[in-house]
Short mmCIF file of C-alpha atoms and ligand atoms in Angstrom, two decimals:
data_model
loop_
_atom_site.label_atom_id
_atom_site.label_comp_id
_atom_site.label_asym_id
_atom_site.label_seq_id
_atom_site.Cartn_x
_atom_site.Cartn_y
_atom_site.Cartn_z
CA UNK Y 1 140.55 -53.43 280.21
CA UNK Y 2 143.54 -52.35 282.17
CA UNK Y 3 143.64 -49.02 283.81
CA UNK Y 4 147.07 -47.77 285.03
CA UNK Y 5 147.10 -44.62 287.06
CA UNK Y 6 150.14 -42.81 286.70
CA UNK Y 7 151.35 -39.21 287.15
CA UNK Y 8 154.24 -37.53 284.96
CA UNK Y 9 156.10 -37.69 287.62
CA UNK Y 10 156.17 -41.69 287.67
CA UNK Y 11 158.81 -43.53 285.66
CA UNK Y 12 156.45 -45.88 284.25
CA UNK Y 13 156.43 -47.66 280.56
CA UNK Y 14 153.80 -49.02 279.03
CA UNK Y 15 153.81 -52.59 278.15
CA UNK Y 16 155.10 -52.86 274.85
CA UNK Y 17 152.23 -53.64 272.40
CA UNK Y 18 149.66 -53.98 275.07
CA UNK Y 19 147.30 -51.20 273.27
CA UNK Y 20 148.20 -49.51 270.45
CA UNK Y 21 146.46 -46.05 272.31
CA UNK Y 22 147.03 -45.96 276.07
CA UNK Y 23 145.66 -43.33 278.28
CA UNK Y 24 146.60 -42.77 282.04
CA UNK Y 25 145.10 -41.17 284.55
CA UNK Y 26 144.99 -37.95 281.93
CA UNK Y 27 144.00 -34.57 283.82
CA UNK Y 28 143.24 -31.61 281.80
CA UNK Y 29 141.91 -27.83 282.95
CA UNK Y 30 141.18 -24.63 280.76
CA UNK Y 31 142.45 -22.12 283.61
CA UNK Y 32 140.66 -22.82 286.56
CA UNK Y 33 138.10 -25.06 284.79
CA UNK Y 34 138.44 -28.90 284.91
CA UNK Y 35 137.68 -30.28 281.83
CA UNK Y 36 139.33 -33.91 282.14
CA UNK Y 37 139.38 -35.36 285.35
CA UNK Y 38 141.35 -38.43 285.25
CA UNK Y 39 140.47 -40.23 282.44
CA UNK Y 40 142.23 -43.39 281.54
CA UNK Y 41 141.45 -45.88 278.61
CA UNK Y 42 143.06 -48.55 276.17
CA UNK Y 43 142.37 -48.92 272.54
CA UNK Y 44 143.44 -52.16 270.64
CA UNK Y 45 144.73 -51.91 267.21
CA UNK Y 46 141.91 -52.26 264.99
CA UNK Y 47 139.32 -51.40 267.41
CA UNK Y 48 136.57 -48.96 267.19
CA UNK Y 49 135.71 -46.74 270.38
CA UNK Y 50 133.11 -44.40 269.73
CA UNK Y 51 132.93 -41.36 272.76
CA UNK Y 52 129.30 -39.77 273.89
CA UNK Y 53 128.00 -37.86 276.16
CA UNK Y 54 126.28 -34.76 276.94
CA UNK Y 55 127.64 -31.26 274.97
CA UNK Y 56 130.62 -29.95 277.39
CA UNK Y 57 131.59 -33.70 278.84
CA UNK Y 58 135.60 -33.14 277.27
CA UNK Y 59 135.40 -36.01 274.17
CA UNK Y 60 136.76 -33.31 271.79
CA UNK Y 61 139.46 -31.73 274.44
CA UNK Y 62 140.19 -35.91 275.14
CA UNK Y 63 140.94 -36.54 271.44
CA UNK Y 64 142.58 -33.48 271.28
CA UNK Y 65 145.16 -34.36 273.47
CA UNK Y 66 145.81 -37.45 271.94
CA UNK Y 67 147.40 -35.90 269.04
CA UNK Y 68 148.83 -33.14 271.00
CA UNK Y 69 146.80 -30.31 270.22
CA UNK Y 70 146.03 -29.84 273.30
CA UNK Y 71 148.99 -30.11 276.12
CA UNK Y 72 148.00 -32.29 279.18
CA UNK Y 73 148.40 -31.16 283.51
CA UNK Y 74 148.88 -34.77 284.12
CA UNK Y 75 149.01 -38.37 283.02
CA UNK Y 76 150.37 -40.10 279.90
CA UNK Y 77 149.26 -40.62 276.60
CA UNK Y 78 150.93 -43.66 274.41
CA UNK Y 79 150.30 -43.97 270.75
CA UNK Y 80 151.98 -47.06 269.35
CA UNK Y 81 154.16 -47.02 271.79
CA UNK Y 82 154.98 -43.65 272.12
CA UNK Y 83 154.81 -41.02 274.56
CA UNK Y 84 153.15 -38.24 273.46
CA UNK Y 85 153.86 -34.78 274.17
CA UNK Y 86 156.84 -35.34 276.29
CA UNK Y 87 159.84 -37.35 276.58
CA UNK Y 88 161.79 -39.04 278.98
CA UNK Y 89 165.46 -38.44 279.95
CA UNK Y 90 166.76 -39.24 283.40
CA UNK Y 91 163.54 -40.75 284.41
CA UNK Y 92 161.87 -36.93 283.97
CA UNK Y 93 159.44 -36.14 281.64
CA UNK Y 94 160.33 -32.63 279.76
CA UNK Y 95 157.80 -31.47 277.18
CA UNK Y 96 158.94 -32.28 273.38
CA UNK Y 97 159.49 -29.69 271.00
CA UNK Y 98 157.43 -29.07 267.42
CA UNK Y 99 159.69 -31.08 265.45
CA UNK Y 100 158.72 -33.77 268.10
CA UNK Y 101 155.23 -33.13 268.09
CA UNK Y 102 154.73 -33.00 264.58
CA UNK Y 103 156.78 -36.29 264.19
CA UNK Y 104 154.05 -38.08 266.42
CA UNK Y 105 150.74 -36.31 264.34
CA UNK Y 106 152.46 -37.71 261.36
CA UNK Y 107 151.18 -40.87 262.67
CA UNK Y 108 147.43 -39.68 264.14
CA UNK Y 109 144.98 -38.84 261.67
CA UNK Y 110 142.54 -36.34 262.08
CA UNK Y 111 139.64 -35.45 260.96
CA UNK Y 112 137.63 -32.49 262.04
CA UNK Y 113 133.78 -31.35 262.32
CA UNK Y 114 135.24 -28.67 259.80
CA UNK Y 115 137.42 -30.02 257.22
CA UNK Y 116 139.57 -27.02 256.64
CA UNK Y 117 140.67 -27.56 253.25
CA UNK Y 118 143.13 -25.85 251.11
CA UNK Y 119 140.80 -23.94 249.13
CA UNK Y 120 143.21 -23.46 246.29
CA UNK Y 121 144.19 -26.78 245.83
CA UNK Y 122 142.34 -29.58 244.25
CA UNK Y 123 140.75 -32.32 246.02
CA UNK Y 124 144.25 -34.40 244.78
CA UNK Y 125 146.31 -31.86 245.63
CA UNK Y 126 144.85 -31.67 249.19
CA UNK Y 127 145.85 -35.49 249.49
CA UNK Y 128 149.01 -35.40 247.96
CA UNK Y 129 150.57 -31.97 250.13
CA UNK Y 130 150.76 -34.32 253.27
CA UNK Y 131 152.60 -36.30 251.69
CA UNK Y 132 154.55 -34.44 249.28
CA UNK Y 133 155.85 -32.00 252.60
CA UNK Y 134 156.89 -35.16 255.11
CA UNK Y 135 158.12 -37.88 252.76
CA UNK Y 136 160.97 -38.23 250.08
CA UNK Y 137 158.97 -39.98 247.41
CA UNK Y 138 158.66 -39.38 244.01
CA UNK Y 139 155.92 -37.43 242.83
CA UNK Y 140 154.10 -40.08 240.70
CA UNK Y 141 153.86 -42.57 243.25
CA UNK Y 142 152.37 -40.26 245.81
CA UNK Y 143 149.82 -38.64 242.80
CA UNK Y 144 148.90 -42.95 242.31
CA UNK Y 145 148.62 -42.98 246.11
CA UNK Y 146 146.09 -39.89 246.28
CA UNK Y 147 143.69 -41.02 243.76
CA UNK Y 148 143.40 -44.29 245.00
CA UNK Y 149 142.48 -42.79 248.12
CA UNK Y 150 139.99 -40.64 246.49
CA UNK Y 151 138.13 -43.83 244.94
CA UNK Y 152 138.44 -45.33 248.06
CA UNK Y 153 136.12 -42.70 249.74
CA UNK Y 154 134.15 -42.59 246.17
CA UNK Y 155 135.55 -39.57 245.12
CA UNK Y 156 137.29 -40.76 242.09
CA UNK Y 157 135.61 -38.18 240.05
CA UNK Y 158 136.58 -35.09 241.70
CA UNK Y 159 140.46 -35.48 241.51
CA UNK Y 160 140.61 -31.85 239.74
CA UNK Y 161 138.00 -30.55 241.43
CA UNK Y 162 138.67 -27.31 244.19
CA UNK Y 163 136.44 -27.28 247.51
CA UNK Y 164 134.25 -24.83 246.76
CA UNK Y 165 132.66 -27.30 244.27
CA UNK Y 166 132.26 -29.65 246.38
CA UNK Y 167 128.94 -30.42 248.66
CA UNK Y 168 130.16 -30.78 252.30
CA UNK Y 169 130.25 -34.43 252.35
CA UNK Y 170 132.80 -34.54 249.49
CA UNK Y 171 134.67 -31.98 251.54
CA UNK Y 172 134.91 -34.20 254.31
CA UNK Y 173 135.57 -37.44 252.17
CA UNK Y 174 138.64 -35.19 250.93
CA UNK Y 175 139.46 -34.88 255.02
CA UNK Y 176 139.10 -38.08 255.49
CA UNK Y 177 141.38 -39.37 251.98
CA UNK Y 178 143.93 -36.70 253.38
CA UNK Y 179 144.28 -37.82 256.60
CA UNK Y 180 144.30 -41.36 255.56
CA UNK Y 181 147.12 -40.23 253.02
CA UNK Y 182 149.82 -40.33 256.01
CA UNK Y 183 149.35 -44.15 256.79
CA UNK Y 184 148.26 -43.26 260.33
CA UNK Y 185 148.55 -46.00 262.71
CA UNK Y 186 145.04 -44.21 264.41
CA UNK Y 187 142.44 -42.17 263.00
CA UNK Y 188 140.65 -39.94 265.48
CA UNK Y 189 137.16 -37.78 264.21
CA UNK Y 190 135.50 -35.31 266.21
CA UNK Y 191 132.03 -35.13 265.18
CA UNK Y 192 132.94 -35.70 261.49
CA UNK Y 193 129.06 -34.88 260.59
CA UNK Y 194 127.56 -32.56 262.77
CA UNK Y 195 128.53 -29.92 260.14
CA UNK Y 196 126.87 -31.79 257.55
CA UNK Y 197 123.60 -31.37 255.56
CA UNK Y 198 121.28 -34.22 256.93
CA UNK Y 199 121.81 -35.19 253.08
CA UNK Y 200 125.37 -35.74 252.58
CA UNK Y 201 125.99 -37.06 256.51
CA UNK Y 202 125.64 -41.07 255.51
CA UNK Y 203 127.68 -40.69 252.87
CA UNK Y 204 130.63 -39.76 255.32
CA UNK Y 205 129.34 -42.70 257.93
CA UNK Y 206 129.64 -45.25 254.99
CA UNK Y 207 133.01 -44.25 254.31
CA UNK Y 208 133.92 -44.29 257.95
CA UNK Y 209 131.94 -47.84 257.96
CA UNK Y 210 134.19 -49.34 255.40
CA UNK Y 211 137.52 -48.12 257.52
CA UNK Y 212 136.52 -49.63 260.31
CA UNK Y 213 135.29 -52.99 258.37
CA UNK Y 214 139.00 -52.79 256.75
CA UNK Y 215 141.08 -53.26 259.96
CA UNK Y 216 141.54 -48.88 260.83
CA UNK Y 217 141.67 -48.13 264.19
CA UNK Y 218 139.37 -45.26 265.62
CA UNK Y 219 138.48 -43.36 268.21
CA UNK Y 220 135.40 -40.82 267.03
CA UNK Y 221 133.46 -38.70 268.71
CA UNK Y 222 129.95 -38.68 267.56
CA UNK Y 223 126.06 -37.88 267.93
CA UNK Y 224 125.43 -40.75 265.54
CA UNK Y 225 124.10 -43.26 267.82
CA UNK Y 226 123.02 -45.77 264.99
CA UNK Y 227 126.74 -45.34 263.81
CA UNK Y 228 127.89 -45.81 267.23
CA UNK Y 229 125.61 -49.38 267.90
CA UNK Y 230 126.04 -50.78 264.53
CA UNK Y 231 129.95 -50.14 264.14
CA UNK Y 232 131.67 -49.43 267.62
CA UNK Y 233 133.37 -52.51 269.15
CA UNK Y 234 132.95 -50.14 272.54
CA UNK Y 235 131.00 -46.97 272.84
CA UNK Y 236 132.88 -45.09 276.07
CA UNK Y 237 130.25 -42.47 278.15
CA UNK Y 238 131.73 -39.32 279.03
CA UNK Y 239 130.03 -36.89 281.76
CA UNK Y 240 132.22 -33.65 283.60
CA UNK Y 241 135.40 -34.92 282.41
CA UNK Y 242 135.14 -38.72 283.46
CA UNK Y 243 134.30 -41.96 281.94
CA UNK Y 244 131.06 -42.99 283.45
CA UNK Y 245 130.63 -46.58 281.07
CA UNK Y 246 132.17 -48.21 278.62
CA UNK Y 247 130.48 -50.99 276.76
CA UNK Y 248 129.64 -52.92 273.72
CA UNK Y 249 127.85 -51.39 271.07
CA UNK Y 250 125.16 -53.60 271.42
CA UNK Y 251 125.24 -53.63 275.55
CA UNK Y 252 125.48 -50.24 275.52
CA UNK Y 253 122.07 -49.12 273.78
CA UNK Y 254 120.48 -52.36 275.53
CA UNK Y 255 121.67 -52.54 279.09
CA UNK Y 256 123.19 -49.17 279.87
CA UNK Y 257 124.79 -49.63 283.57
CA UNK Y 258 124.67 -46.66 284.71
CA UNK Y 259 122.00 -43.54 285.62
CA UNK Y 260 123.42 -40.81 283.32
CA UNK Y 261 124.22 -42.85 280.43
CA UNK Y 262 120.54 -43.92 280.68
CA UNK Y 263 119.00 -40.09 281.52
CA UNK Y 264 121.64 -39.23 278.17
CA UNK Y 265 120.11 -42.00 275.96
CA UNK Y 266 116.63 -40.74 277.12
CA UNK Y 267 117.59 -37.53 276.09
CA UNK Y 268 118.48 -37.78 272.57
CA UNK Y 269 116.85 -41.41 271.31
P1 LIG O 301 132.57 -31.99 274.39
O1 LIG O 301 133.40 -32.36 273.21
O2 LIG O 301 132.19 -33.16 275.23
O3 LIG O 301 131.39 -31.14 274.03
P2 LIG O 301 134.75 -30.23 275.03
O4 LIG O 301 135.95 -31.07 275.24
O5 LIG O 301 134.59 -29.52 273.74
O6 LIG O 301 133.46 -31.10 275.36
O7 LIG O 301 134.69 -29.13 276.16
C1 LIG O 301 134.74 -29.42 277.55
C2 LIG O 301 134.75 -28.13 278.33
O8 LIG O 301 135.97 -27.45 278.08
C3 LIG O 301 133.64 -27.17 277.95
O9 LIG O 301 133.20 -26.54 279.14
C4 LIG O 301 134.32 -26.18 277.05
O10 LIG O 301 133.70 -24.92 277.11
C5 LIG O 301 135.72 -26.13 277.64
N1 LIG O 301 136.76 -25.81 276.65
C6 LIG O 301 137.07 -26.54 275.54
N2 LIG O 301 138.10 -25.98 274.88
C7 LIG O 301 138.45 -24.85 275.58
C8 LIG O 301 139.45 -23.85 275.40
N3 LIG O 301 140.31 -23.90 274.38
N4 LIG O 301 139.51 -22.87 276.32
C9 LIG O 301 138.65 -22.84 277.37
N5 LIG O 301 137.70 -23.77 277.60
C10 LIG O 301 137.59 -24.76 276.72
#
């Protein structure tokens, strides 16, 4: 694990194709409240980090501002190589504009504890608008592209189906196909279940499973410790805006370092 603090003020590039997410010394406040404090971590392509840690710790805002949705006070986040939400001319970093900022989402899935569907569009059509807006392909091969995503997250029978049909776990296997639609080179989830019927929540954790066993990098925030041990190459601790341990799956849950991640274990195992 390399750390790199850096300010936007620094001139300083990452090295090339060190981590395929890098991110500095990242400070973040809602007004006057600090939410991120200087948090800084690497993710290798292909890895799985899973975030926890106690309700208000910042692992939503922190995946938030990897895709942008949320704007950062200081620090730099890389995604393949690329700065995100700002660009460099002169050595100075000036914030990007929409065109920009879409541009780099194109490449960051997302997948939300709601799945915000279009409600009058079938589950294929959901997959396909991505798609259909951003790139100049024909229409048939992006329709091929859709349903194969749909039987990829077991959905194959629901192509003409609209979202109010569907139980919430479809909905969010429809999310999740969607997202995947845009070839991401990351796939971020913030707590992809804890909307979910207790029912239809492992049905969205197997899907999520088989990503991860096929190569997708992730970064997913999560209450679902048995997801985290069994499929996280590291599970990262987050307390009042910091990273307080990063680990193994399996060291994690067996050897947790230090005192909060163990009082936070105790509290919800
Ligand atoms: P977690 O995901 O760990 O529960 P969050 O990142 O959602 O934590 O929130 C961290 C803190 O930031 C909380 O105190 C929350 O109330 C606050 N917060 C999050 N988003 C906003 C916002 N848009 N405006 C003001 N405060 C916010």
């Amino acid at each position: 694990m390399t750390t790199v603090a850096a300010g936007p003020e620094t001139n300083l590039s990452p090295a090339a194709g060190l981590a395929l997410v890098q991110v500095i010394d990242v400070h973040k406040s809602f007004g006057t409240l600090p939410v991120l404090k200087g948090v800084s971590l690497e993710v290798a392509r292909g890895e799985v980090v899973v975030l926890v840690g106690p309700s208000g710790s910042g692992k939503t805002t922190l995946v938030r501002c990897i895709n942008r949705l949320e704007t950062i006070d200081r620090g730099r986040i890389y995604v393949d190589g690329e700065l995100i939400g700002y660009r460099e001319r002169g050595g100075r970093l000036i914030i990007e504009g929409e065109r920009q900022v879409a541009r780099h989402r194109e490449h960051i899935g997302m997948v939300f504890q709601r799945f915000n569907l279009f409600p009058h569009l079938t589950a294929l059509e959901n997959v396909m608008i991505g798609p259909l807006r951003v790139q100049r392909r024909p229409m048939k091969e992006i329709r091929t592209e859709a349903a194969a995503l749909l039987a990829k997250v077991g959905l194959s029978d629901k192509l003409g189906t609209y979202p109010a049909h569907l139980s919430g776990g479809q909905q969010q296997r429809v999310a999740i196909a969607r997202a995947l639609a845009m070839k991401p080179a990351v796939m971020l989830f913030d707590e992809p279940t804890s909307a979910l019927d207790p029912e239809t929540v492992d049905e969205v954790l197997e899907v999520m499973r088989a990503l991860a066993q096929g190569g997708m990098t992730m970064i997913v925030v999560t209450h679902e410790m048995r997801f985290a041990r069994e499929v996280a190459d590291r599970v990262i601790m987050m307390d009042q805006g910091l990273i307080v341990e990063m680990a193994s799956g399996q060291d994690f849950f067996a050897a947790p370092k230090s005192e909060r991640t163990r009082a936070f274990l105790a509290s919800i195992l």
